Amino acid sequence: MQNLTAHLNMIRAMKMKPNFSELARIYGIDRRTVKKYYEGYEGKPKNRNKPSKLDKYYDEIKSKLAIKGVTVKGVYEYLKSKDE
């Protein structure tokens, strides 16, 4: 997509309308994708700001894992049974 965006920027700088079908053939993608990038699409974000379901148990998990001999699976099972 790097080359495509550079190509589209050159066309935009020349104030010309691109031939989306021709660009799609050159880059081997759908013409609607080319148009989407021409209109400013930047791609999916690299990461999501989605909170974990376990965030509210962070301190409790940390304290349980500090106990010698306790496993992650054991803490998980403990929290799972606690919620029921």
CSV table of C-alpha atoms in Angstrom, one decimal:
chain,number,residue,atom,x,y,z
A,1,MET,CA,0.0,0.0,0.0
A,2,GLN,CA,3.0,2.3,0.5
A,3,ASN,CA,3.6,2.5,-3.3
A,4,LEU,CA,-0.1,3.0,-3.9
A,5,THR,CA,-0.3,5.9,-1.5
A,6,ALA,CA,2.8,7.5,-3.0
A,7,HIS,CA,1.3,7.1,-6.5
A,8,LEU,CA,-2.0,8.6,-5.4
A,9,ASN,CA,-0.2,11.6,-3.8
A,10,MET,CA,1.6,12.3,-7.0
A,11,ILE,CA,-1.7,12.2,-8.9
A,12,ARG,CA,-3.3,14.4,-6.3
A,13,ALA,CA,-0.4,16.9,-6.5
A,14,MET,CA,-0.9,17.2,-10.3
A,15,LYS,CA,-4.6,17.9,-9.6
A,16,MET,CA,-5.7,15.0,-11.8
A,17,LYS,CA,-8.4,12.4,-11.1
A,18,PRO,CA,-6.9,8.9,-11.0
A,19,ASN,CA,-8.2,6.0,-13.1
A,20,PHE,CA,-9.1,3.7,-10.2
A,21,SER,CA,-9.5,0.7,-12.4
A,22,GLU,CA,-6.1,1.0,-14.0
A,23,LEU,CA,-4.4,1.5,-10.6
A,24,ALA,CA,-6.2,-1.5,-9.3
A,25,ARG,CA,-4.8,-3.6,-12.2
A,26,ILE,CA,-1.3,-2.3,-11.6
A,27,TYR,CA,-1.3,-3.0,-7.8
A,28,GLY,CA,-3.5,-6.1,-8.0
A,29,ILE,CA,-6.2,-4.9,-5.7
A,30,ASP,CA,-9.9,-3.9,-6.0
A,31,ARG,CA,-10.7,-0.5,-7.6
A,32,ARG,CA,-12.9,0.4,-4.6
A,33,THR,CA,-9.9,-0.1,-2.3
A,34,VAL,CA,-7.9,2.3,-4.5
A,35,LYS,CA,-10.7,4.8,-4.2
A,36,LYS,CA,-10.9,4.4,-0.5
A,37,TYR,CA,-7.2,5.2,-0.1
A,38,TYR,CA,-7.5,8.1,-2.5
A,39,GLU,CA,-10.2,9.6,-0.3
A,40,GLY,CA,-8.0,9.4,2.8
A,41,TYR,CA,-8.2,6.0,4.3
A,42,GLU,CA,-5.1,5.3,6.4
A,43,GLY,CA,-5.6,1.6,7.2
A,44,LYS,CA,-6.6,-0.1,10.4
A,45,PRO,CA,-5.0,1.1,13.7
A,46,LYS,CA,-2.1,-1.0,14.9
A,47,ASN,CA,-3.6,-1.4,18.3
A,48,ARG,CA,-6.9,-1.0,20.0
A,49,ASN,CA,-7.7,0.7,23.3
A,50,LYS,CA,-9.9,-2.1,24.5
A,51,PRO,CA,-9.8,-2.8,28.3
A,52,SER,CA,-9.3,-6.3,29.5
A,53,LYS,CA,-12.0,-8.1,31.4
A,54,LEU,CA,-9.3,-8.8,34.0
A,55,ASP,CA,-8.3,-5.2,34.7
A,56,LYS,CA,-10.6,-4.9,37.7
A,57,TYR,CA,-8.8,-7.9,39.3
A,58,TYR,CA,-5.3,-6.7,38.6
A,59,ASP,CA,-4.3,-6.1,42.2
A,60,GLU,CA,-5.8,-9.3,43.4
A,61,ILE,CA,-4.1,-11.3,40.6
A,62,LYS,CA,-0.8,-9.7,41.4
A,63,SER,CA,-1.1,-10.5,45.1
A,64,LYS,CA,-2.1,-14.2,44.4
A,65,LEU,CA,0.8,-14.7,42.0
A,66,ALA,CA,3.2,-13.4,44.5
A,67,ILE,CA,2.5,-16.5,46.7
A,68,LYS,CA,5.0,-19.2,46.1
A,69,GLY,CA,3.7,-22.2,44.3
A,70,VAL,CA,0.6,-20.5,42.8
A,71,THR,CA,0.1,-20.9,39.1
A,72,VAL,CA,-1.7,-18.6,36.6
A,73,LYS,CA,-4.2,-21.4,36.0
A,74,GLY,CA,-4.9,-21.7,39.7
A,75,VAL,CA,-5.5,-17.9,40.0
A,76,TYR,CA,-7.8,-18.1,36.9
A,77,GLU,CA,-9.8,-20.9,38.4
A,78,TYR,CA,-10.0,-19.1,41.7
A,79,LEU,CA,-11.4,-15.9,40.1
A,80,LYS,CA,-13.8,-17.9,37.9
A,81,SER,CA,-15.3,-19.7,40.9
A,82,LYS,CA,-15.4,-16.5,42.9
A,83,ASP,CA,-17.6,-14.8,40.2
A,84,GLU,CA,-20.2,-17.7,40.2
